CSV table of C-alpha atoms and ligand atoms in Angstrom, one decimal:
chain,number,residue,atom,x,y,z
A,1,MET,CA,0.3,5.1,-29.3
A,2,LYS,CA,0.0,1.9,-27.3
A,3,ILE,CA,0.3,2.5,-23.6
A,4,ARG,CA,2.4,0.1,-21.6
A,5,TYR,CA,1.8,0.7,-18.0
A,6,PHE,CA,4.3,-0.2,-15.3
A,7,ASP,CA,3.1,1.8,-12.4
A,8,ASN,CA,0.8,-0.5,-10.6
A,9,SER,CA,1.9,0.7,-7.2
A,10,ALA,CA,0.7,4.2,-8.1
A,11,THR,CA,-2.7,2.9,-9.1
A,12,THR,CA,-4.2,0.0,-11.1
A,13,ARG,CA,-6.9,-0.2,-13.8
A,14,VAL,CA,-10.3,-1.2,-12.5
A,15,LYS,CA,-10.9,-4.9,-13.5
A,16,GLU,CA,-13.8,-5.6,-15.9
A,17,GLU,CA,-15.5,-8.0,-13.5
A,18,VAL,CA,-15.2,-5.4,-10.8
A,19,LEU,CA,-16.8,-2.7,-12.9
A,20,GLU,CA,-19.6,-5.1,-14.0
A,21,GLU,CA,-20.4,-5.9,-10.4
A,22,MET,CA,-20.6,-2.1,-9.5
A,23,LEU,CA,-22.8,-0.9,-12.4
A,24,PRO,CA,-26.2,-1.9,-10.9
A,25,TYR,CA,-25.6,0.2,-7.9
A,26,PHE,CA,-25.3,3.3,-10.0
A,27,LYS,CA,-28.4,2.3,-12.1
A,28,GLU,CA,-31.2,0.2,-10.5
A,29,ASN,CA,-30.0,-0.3,-7.0
A,30,TYR,CA,-29.3,3.3,-6.0
A,31,GLY,CA,-31.2,3.3,-2.7
A,32,ASN,CA,-29.7,4.6,0.4
A,33,PRO,CA,-28.6,1.7,2.6
A,34,SER,CA,-30.3,3.3,5.5
A,35,SER,CA,-33.7,3.4,3.9
A,36,LEU,CA,-36.3,0.7,4.6
A,37,TYR,CA,-37.7,0.1,1.1
A,38,SER,CA,-36.5,-2.7,-1.2
A,39,ILE,CA,-33.8,-0.8,-3.1
A,40,GLY,CA,-32.4,0.5,0.1
A,41,ARG,CA,-32.3,-3.0,1.6
A,42,ILE,CA,-30.6,-4.4,-1.5
A,43,SER,CA,-27.8,-1.7,-1.1
A,44,LYS,CA,-27.4,-2.7,2.5
A,45,LYS,CA,-27.2,-6.4,1.8
A,46,ALA,CA,-24.6,-5.7,-1.0
A,47,ILE,CA,-22.5,-3.8,1.5
A,48,GLU,CA,-22.4,-6.7,4.0
A,49,GLU,CA,-21.6,-9.2,1.3
A,50,ALA,CA,-18.8,-7.0,0.2
A,51,ARG,CA,-17.6,-6.6,3.8
A,52,LYS,CA,-17.4,-10.4,4.1
A,53,LYS,CA,-15.2,-10.5,0.9
A,54,VAL,CA,-12.8,-8.0,2.2
A,55,ALA,CA,-12.6,-9.8,5.6
A,56,ASN,CA,-11.9,-13.1,3.7
A,57,LEU,CA,-8.9,-11.7,2.0
A,58,ILE,CA,-7.2,-11.0,5.3
A,59,ASN,CA,-8.9,-13.7,7.3
A,60,ALA,CA,-10.8,-11.1,9.5
A,61,ASN,CA,-14.3,-11.2,10.7
A,62,PRO,CA,-16.7,-9.1,8.7
A,63,ASN,CA,-17.6,-7.0,11.8
A,64,GLU,CA,-13.9,-6.0,12.1
A,65,ILE,CA,-14.0,-4.3,8.6
A,66,TYR,CA,-14.8,-0.5,8.2
A,67,PHE,CA,-15.2,0.9,4.8
A,68,THR,CA,-13.4,4.3,4.3
A,69,GLY,CA,-12.8,6.7,1.4
A,70,CYS,CA,-9.2,5.6,0.8
A,71,GLY,CA,-6.1,4.1,2.3
A,72,SER,CA,-5.0,7.5,3.5
A,73,GLU,CA,-8.3,7.9,5.4
A,74,SER,CA,-7.8,4.4,7.0
A,75,ASP,CA,-4.4,5.2,8.2
A,76,ASN,CA,-5.6,8.6,9.6
A,77,THR,CA,-8.6,7.0,11.3
A,78,ILE,CA,-6.8,4.4,13.2
A,79,ILE,CA,-3.6,6.4,14.1
A,80,LYS,CA,-5.5,9.4,15.3
A,81,GLY,CA,-8.4,7.2,16.7
A,82,ILE,CA,-5.9,5.2,18.8
A,83,ALA,CA,-4.1,8.3,19.9
A,84,TYR,CA,-7.2,10.1,21.0
A,85,ALA,CA,-8.7,7.1,22.7
A,86,ASN,CA,-5.6,6.5,24.8
A,87,ARG,CA,-4.2,9.9,25.5
A,88,LYS,CA,-4.7,9.4,29.3
A,89,ARG,CA,-2.8,6.2,29.2
A,90,GLY,CA,0.1,7.5,27.1
A,91,ARG,CA,1.2,9.7,24.2
A,92,HIS,CA,4.0,7.9,22.6
A,93,ILE,CA,3.9,6.3,19.1
A,94,ILE,CA,6.4,4.3,17.2
A,95,THR,CA,6.6,4.2,13.4
A,96,SER,CA,9.3,4.0,10.8
A,97,LYS,CA,11.0,6.7,8.6
A,98,ILE,CA,9.9,5.1,5.3
A,99,GLU,CA,6.1,5.2,5.9
A,100,HIS,CA,3.8,6.5,3.2
A,101,PRO,CA,2.9,10.2,3.8
A,102,ALA,CA,-0.6,9.0,5.0
A,103,VAL,CA,1.2,7.6,8.1
A,104,LEU,CA,4.1,10.1,8.4
A,105,HIS,CA,2.1,13.2,8.1
A,106,THR,CA,-0.7,12.0,10.5
A,107,CYS,CA,2.1,11.3,13.0
A,108,GLN,CA,3.5,14.8,12.5
A,109,THR,CA,0.0,16.3,13.1
A,110,LEU,CA,-0.2,14.3,16.3
A,111,GLU,CA,3.2,15.6,17.4
A,112,ARG,CA,1.9,19.2,17.0
A,113,GLN,CA,-1.0,18.0,19.3
A,114,GLY,CA,1.3,16.9,22.0
A,115,PHE,CA,2.1,13.3,21.2
A,116,GLU,CA,5.6,12.0,20.8
A,117,VAL,CA,6.7,9.9,17.8
A,118,THR,CA,9.8,7.7,17.4
A,119,TYR,CA,10.7,7.2,13.8
A,120,LEU,CA,12.7,4.1,13.4
A,121,PRO,CA,15.5,4.1,10.9
A,122,VAL,CA,15.9,1.2,8.4
A,123,ASN,CA,19.0,-0.6,7.0
A,124,HIS,CA,20.2,-0.4,3.4
A,125,GLU,CA,17.5,-2.9,2.4
A,126,GLY,CA,14.7,-0.9,4.1
A,127,LEU,CA,14.1,-3.2,7.0
A,128,ILE,CA,13.6,-1.9,10.5
A,129,ASN,CA,15.8,-3.4,13.3
A,130,ILE,CA,13.8,-5.4,15.8
A,131,GLU,CA,16.2,-4.7,18.7
A,132,GLN,CA,15.8,-1.0,18.0
A,133,LEU,CA,12.0,-1.5,18.0
A,134,ARG,CA,12.1,-3.2,21.4
A,135,ASN,CA,14.4,-0.5,22.8
A,136,SER,CA,12.1,2.3,21.7
A,137,ILE,CA,9.1,0.9,23.6
A,138,ARG,CA,8.3,3.0,26.7
A,139,ASN,CA,5.7,2.7,29.5
A,140,ASP,CA,3.6,5.3,27.6
A,141,THR,CA,3.8,3.7,24.1
A,142,ILE,CA,0.2,3.3,22.8
A,143,LEU,CA,0.7,2.3,19.2
A,144,ILE,CA,3.2,0.8,16.8
A,145,SER,CA,2.6,1.5,13.1
A,146,ILE,CA,4.9,-0.1,10.6
A,147,MET,CA,4.0,-0.6,7.0
A,148,PHE,CA,3.6,-4.2,5.6
A,149,ALA,CA,5.4,-3.4,2.4
A,150,ASN,CA,7.0,-0.2,1.1
A,151,ASN,CA,5.4,1.5,-1.9
A,152,GLU,CA,8.7,2.7,-3.4
A,153,ILE,CA,11.2,-0.1,-2.9
A,154,GLY,CA,8.9,-3.0,-2.1
A,155,THR,CA,10.6,-4.1,1.1
A,156,ILE,CA,8.5,-6.3,3.2
A,157,GLN,CA,8.9,-5.9,7.0
A,158,PRO,CA,9.0,-8.9,9.5
A,159,ILE,CA,5.4,-8.1,10.4
A,160,GLU,CA,4.7,-11.3,12.5
A,161,HIS,CA,7.7,-10.6,14.6
A,162,ILE,CA,6.7,-7.0,15.2
A,163,ALA,CA,3.2,-8.0,16.0
A,164,LYS,CA,4.5,-10.5,18.6
A,165,ILE,CA,6.5,-7.7,20.4
A,166,ALA,CA,3.6,-5.3,20.3
A,167,ARG,CA,1.4,-7.9,21.8
A,168,MET,CA,4.0,-8.8,24.5
A,169,TYR,CA,3.9,-5.2,25.6
A,170,ASN,CA,0.1,-4.8,25.2
A,171,ILE,CA,0.6,-2.1,22.5
A,172,VAL,CA,-1.7,-1.8,19.5
A,173,PHE,CA,-0.1,-2.8,16.2
A,174,HIS,CA,-1.2,-1.2,13.0
A,175,THR,CA,0.2,-1.9,9.6
A,176,ASP,CA,-0.3,0.1,6.4
A,177,SER,CA,-0.9,-2.8,4.0
A,178,VAL,CA,-2.0,-0.9,1.0
A,179,GLN,CA,0.8,-2.4,-1.1
A,180,ALA,CA,0.7,-5.8,0.4
A,181,CYS,CA,-2.9,-6.6,0.1
A,182,GLY,CA,-3.8,-8.5,-3.0
A,183,ASN,CA,0.0,-9.0,-3.8
A,184,ILE,CA,1.1,-11.4,-1.0
A,185,PRO,CA,-0.8,-13.5,1.5
A,186,ILE,CA,-2.0,-11.8,4.7
A,187,ASP,CA,-3.6,-13.5,7.7
A,188,VAL,CA,-4.4,-11.1,10.4
A,189,LYS,CA,-5.2,-13.7,13.0
A,190,LYS,CA,-2.1,-15.8,12.4
A,191,MET,CA,0.1,-12.8,12.1
A,192,GLY,CA,-1.4,-11.0,15.2
A,193,ILE,CA,-2.2,-7.8,13.4
A,194,ASP,CA,-4.5,-5.4,15.4
A,195,SER,CA,-5.2,-3.0,12.6
A,196,LEU,CA,-4.7,-2.8,8.8
A,197,SER,CA,-5.3,-0.4,6.0
A,198,LEU,CA,-6.0,-1.3,2.4
A,199,SER,CA,-7.1,0.7,-0.6
A,200,GLY,CA,-9.3,-0.2,-3.6
A,201,HIS,CA,-7.3,1.4,-6.3
A,202,LYS,CA,-4.2,-0.5,-5.5
A,203,LEU,CA,-5.8,-3.8,-6.1
A,204,TYR,CA,-8.0,-3.3,-9.3
A,205,ALA,CA,-10.9,-1.6,-7.7
A,206,PRO,CA,-11.8,2.1,-8.1
A,207,LYS,CA,-10.2,5.1,-6.5
A,208,GLY,CA,-12.0,6.6,-3.5
A,209,ILE,CA,-12.7,3.4,-1.6
A,210,GLY,CA,-10.7,1.9,1.1
A,211,ALA,CA,-11.0,-0.3,4.2
A,212,LEU,CA,-9.8,-0.5,7.7
A,213,TYR,CA,-9.6,-3.7,9.7
A,214,VAL,CA,-9.6,-3.2,13.5
A,215,ARG,CA,-9.5,-6.3,15.7
A,216,SER,CA,-12.6,-6.5,17.8
A,217,GLY,CA,-11.8,-5.2,21.4
A,218,VAL,CA,-9.4,-2.6,20.1
A,219,GLU,CA,-11.0,0.8,21.0
A,220,PHE,CA,-10.6,3.9,18.8
A,221,GLU,CA,-12.2,7.3,18.5
A,222,LYS,CA,-13.9,8.2,15.3
A,223,ILE,CA,-12.6,11.2,13.4
A,224,LEU,CA,-15.6,11.8,11.2
A,225,ASP,CA,-18.9,12.9,12.9
A,226,GLY,CA,-22.4,12.6,11.5
A,227,GLY,CA,-24.6,9.6,10.9
A,228,HIS,CA,-24.2,6.3,12.4
A,229,GLN,CA,-22.9,4.4,9.3
A,230,GLU,CA,-20.1,1.9,9.7
A,231,LYS,CA,-20.9,0.9,13.4
A,232,ASP,CA,-20.9,4.6,14.2
A,233,LYS,CA,-17.2,4.9,13.2
A,234,ARG,CA,-17.4,6.6,9.8
A,235,ALA,CA,-20.2,9.0,9.1
A,236,GLY,CA,-21.5,9.5,5.6
A,237,THR,CA,-23.8,7.8,3.2
A,238,GLU,CA,-22.1,4.8,2.0
A,239,ASN,CA,-20.3,4.5,-1.4
A,240,VAL,CA,-22.2,1.4,-2.1
A,241,ALA,CA,-20.8,0.9,-5.7
A,242,GLY,CA,-17.2,1.4,-4.3
A,243,MET,CA,-17.7,-1.0,-1.5
A,244,VAL,CA,-19.2,-3.6,-3.9
A,245,GLY,CA,-16.2,-3.1,-6.3
A,246,LEU,CA,-13.7,-3.4,-3.5
A,247,GLY,CA,-15.4,-6.6,-2.2
A,248,LYS,CA,-15.3,-8.1,-5.8
A,249,ALA,CA,-11.6,-7.1,-6.2
A,250,CYS,CA,-10.8,-8.8,-2.8
A,251,GLU,CA,-12.7,-11.9,-3.8
A,252,LEU,CA,-10.8,-12.1,-7.1
A,253,ALA,CA,-7.4,-11.3,-5.4
A,254,ASN,CA,-8.1,-14.1,-2.9
A,255,LYS,CA,-9.0,-16.6,-5.6
A,256,ASN,CA,-5.9,-15.8,-7.8
A,257,LEU,CA,-3.3,-14.9,-5.3
A,258,ARG,CA,-0.9,-17.7,-6.0
A,259,GLU,CA,-1.0,-17.3,-9.8
A,260,HIS,CA,-0.9,-13.5,-9.5
A,261,MET,CA,2.2,-13.7,-7.3
A,262,ARG,CA,3.9,-16.1,-9.7
A,263,HIS,CA,3.2,-14.0,-12.7
A,264,LEU,CA,4.4,-10.7,-11.1
A,265,LYS,CA,7.5,-12.4,-9.8
A,266,GLU,CA,8.3,-13.9,-13.1
A,267,LEU,CA,8.3,-10.6,-14.9
A,268,ARG,CA,10.1,-8.8,-12.0
A,269,ASP,CA,12.9,-11.3,-11.8
A,270,TYR,CA,13.4,-11.2,-15.6
A,271,PHE,CA,13.4,-7.4,-15.6
A,272,ILE,CA,16.0,-7.2,-12.8
A,273,GLU,CA,18.2,-9.8,-14.4
A,274,GLN,CA,18.2,-8.1,-17.7
A,275,VAL,CA,18.7,-4.6,-16.3
A,276,THR,CA,21.6,-5.8,-14.1
A,277,LYS,CA,23.2,-7.5,-17.2
A,278,ARG,CA,22.6,-4.7,-19.8
A,279,ILE,CA,22.8,-1.4,-18.0
A,280,GLU,CA,26.2,-0.4,-16.6
A,281,GLY,CA,26.2,0.7,-13.0
A,282,ALA,CA,22.6,-0.2,-12.3
A,283,VAL,CA,22.0,-0.5,-8.6
A,284,LEU,CA,18.9,-2.4,-7.3
A,285,ASN,CA,17.3,-0.6,-4.4
A,286,GLY,CA,15.7,-2.5,-1.6
A,287,SER,CA,15.8,-6.2,-0.6
A,288,ILE,CA,16.2,-9.1,-2.9
A,289,GLU,CA,14.6,-11.7,-0.4
A,290,ASN,CA,11.9,-9.5,1.3
A,291,ARG,CA,10.4,-7.8,-1.7
A,292,LEU,CA,7.0,-7.4,-3.2
A,293,PRO,CA,6.6,-9.7,-6.2
A,294,GLY,CA,5.9,-6.8,-8.6
A,295,ASN,CA,8.4,-4.2,-7.5
A,296,ALA,CA,11.7,-3.2,-9.2
A,297,ASN,CA,13.5,0.0,-8.2
A,298,PHE,CA,16.9,0.9,-9.7
A,299,SER,CA,19.3,3.8,-9.5
A,300,PHE,CA,21.2,4.5,-12.7
A,301,PRO,CA,24.3,6.6,-11.9
A,302,SER,CA,24.7,9.8,-14.1
A,303,VAL,CA,21.0,9.5,-15.3
A,304,ASP,CA,18.5,12.1,-14.3
A,305,GLY,CA,15.3,10.2,-13.2
A,306,GLU,CA,12.9,12.8,-14.5
A,307,ALA,CA,14.5,13.0,-17.8
A,308,LEU,CA,14.4,9.2,-17.9
A,309,LEU,CA,10.7,9.2,-17.2
A,310,LEU,CA,9.9,11.8,-19.8
A,311,ASN,CA,11.8,9.9,-22.4
A,312,LEU,CA,10.0,6.7,-21.5
A,313,ASP,CA,6.6,8.5,-21.6
A,314,ALA,CA,7.5,9.6,-25.2
A,315,LYS,CA,7.4,5.8,-26.0
A,316,GLY,CA,4.1,5.2,-24.2
A,317,ILE,CA,5.8,3.7,-21.1
A,318,CYS,CA,4.4,4.6,-17.7
A,319,ALA,CA,6.7,4.2,-14.8
A,320,SER,CA,7.7,6.3,-11.8
A,321,ALA,CA,10.7,8.0,-10.2
A,322,GLY,CA,10.8,7.4,-6.4
A,323,SER,CA,7.1,7.5,-5.8
A,324,ALA,CA,4.1,9.1,-7.4
A,325,CYS,CA,3.6,11.2,-4.4
A,326,THR,CA,7.0,12.7,-4.4
A,327,SER,CA,7.7,13.0,-8.1
A,328,GLY,CA,6.8,16.5,-9.3
A,329,THR,CA,8.7,17.8,-6.2
A,330,SER,CA,12.4,18.2,-6.4
A,331,ALA,CA,13.1,16.9,-2.8
A,332,PRO,CA,14.8,13.3,-3.1
A,333,SER,CA,12.6,10.5,-1.9
A,334,HIS,CA,12.6,10.1,1.9
A,335,VAL,CA,12.6,6.3,1.4
A,336,LEU,CA,15.7,6.3,-0.8
A,337,LYS,CA,17.5,8.7,1.5
A,338,SER,CA,16.6,6.5,4.5
A,339,ILE,CA,18.2,3.4,2.9
A,340,GLY,CA,21.4,5.5,2.5
A,341,LEU,CA,21.3,6.8,-1.0
A,342,SER,CA,23.0,10.0,-1.9
A,343,ASP,CA,20.7,12.8,-3.3
A,344,GLU,CA,22.3,12.2,-6.7
A,345,LEU,CA,21.5,8.4,-6.7
A,346,ALA,CA,18.1,9.1,-5.3
A,347,HIS,CA,17.4,11.5,-8.2
A,348,SER,CA,18.6,8.9,-10.7
A,349,SER,CA,16.0,6.2,-9.5
A,350,LEU,CA,13.3,4.5,-11.5
A,351,ARG,CA,10.4,2.4,-10.0
A,352,VAL,CA,8.8,-0.2,-12.2
A,353,THR,CA,5.8,-1.9,-10.7
A,354,PHE,CA,4.2,-4.8,-12.5
A,355,GLY,CA,0.5,-5.7,-12.7
A,356,GLU,CA,-1.7,-8.5,-13.8
A,357,GLU,CA,-2.1,-7.1,-17.3
A,358,ASN,CA,1.7,-6.9,-18.0
A,359,ILE,CA,3.2,-9.6,-20.4
A,360,LYS,CA,6.8,-10.4,-21.2
A,361,GLU,CA,6.6,-8.8,-24.6
A,362,ASP,CA,6.0,-5.4,-22.9
A,363,VAL,CA,8.7,-6.0,-20.5
A,364,ASP,CA,11.0,-6.5,-23.6
A,365,PHE,CA,9.8,-3.3,-25.1
A,366,LEU,CA,10.5,-1.5,-21.8
A,367,LEU,CA,14.0,-3.1,-21.6
A,368,GLU,CA,14.9,-2.1,-25.3
A,369,ASN,CA,13.9,1.5,-24.7
A,370,LEU,CA,15.3,1.8,-21.2
A,371,CYS,CA,18.7,0.8,-22.5
A,372,GLU,CA,18.5,3.1,-25.5
A,373,ILE,CA,17.3,6.1,-23.4
A,374,ILE,CA,19.9,5.7,-20.7
A,375,ASP,CA,22.6,5.3,-23.4
A,376,LYS,CA,21.4,8.6,-25.0
A,377,LEU,CA,21.1,10.5,-21.6
A,378,ARG,CA,24.6,9.4,-20.6
A,379,LYS,CA,26.0,10.6,-23.8
A,380,GLN,CA,24.5,14.0,-23.4
A,381,LEU,CA,26.4,14.5,-20.2
B,1,PLP,C1,-1.3,4.5,-2.0
B,1,PLP,C2,-0.9,4.2,-0.7
B,1,PLP,C3,-1.6,4.7,0.5
B,1,PLP,C4,-2.7,5.7,0.2
B,1,PLP,O1,-3.8,5.1,-0.4
B,1,PLP,P1,-4.9,6.0,-1.1
B,1,PLP,O2,-6.1,5.2,-1.3
B,1,PLP,O3,-4.4,6.6,-2.4
B,1,PLP,O4,-5.2,7.1,-0.1
B,1,PLP,C5,-1.1,4.5,1.7
B,1,PLP,N1,-0.1,3.8,1.9
B,1,PLP,C6,0.6,3.1,0.9
B,1,PLP,C7,1.7,2.3,1.3
B,1,PLP,C8,0.2,3.4,-0.4
B,1,PLP,O5,0.9,2.7,-1.3
């Protein structure tokens, strides 16, 4: 059966060019980058080239990029790293209620260690309130961590505005940009971002490689001890092939960003328009204006989200309910709850996230099946 994949916020397929670029680092150039002989030096050089490409995508300097094992590790590294480096100065952190678990659970761990965390609520579109942010700032606030774009509903936060406020109070501003990187333009200098996370497998590079940008001058404690790799901030022999792959993916994302955005937005807008027209009671979750170009998230009253997913799967269609991290558990998504959905509506949600390989014919196939399945499920009630 042909697989039609609409879950690009959960992960993406590795691009052919990315894989090609990686292969030599498994085969001929397998040297340890810390070694002095030629194949070690080749690896070292490849890492630095990759670092430049990652930096270019977000307009950072290469020496501000640290490679990590994943987006989650990037979030852990900077949130814990900033907390531990500043515990004498203050112990208060501000974040939002709709962060990815990589941020939420890290903050909860810090709370158990004596830090205090304010979790900002969001409005029905998933946006934080700037006044509320301002009012939450205290003398001992050391970090503001607000995601760039939400992985479930695609809401894009007013990042420049948040950064400006953080800068005004001399507080470090971190943004989890795993969903935003490669899908919308990011300029850390212009936007005033101090720290940012990104992940390879969300932008057509492999799983198991991520990156963390930290503006030079921002101090943080390392959380992984060992060798002196990554400017002594992340021990462990480098995942050279992964880094090379991430570099290539960032280079391609940078080159194709405008066209990529236009493509995703076209599919998304068509899908949203058709669903709204053809499926009774469909409610679009999130924002219309401030939304990732490839994200659509609907609730369908009187439809069980899990049954919907299973029926779609039977047609070879991959989509997601709430988020990949929460589906499989029966608790309703914390994001959908935070934007005011009832448990029932939260359980009847479907997330469709488009990627570069999707074409309109596939979206039509999805629409046909979605309409049929929802009709069937509602009749079974
Ligand atoms: C996927 C994701 C992460 C985690 O990235 P991994 O590389 O899978 O650890 C963090 N934040 C957001 C917003 C994500 O979508």
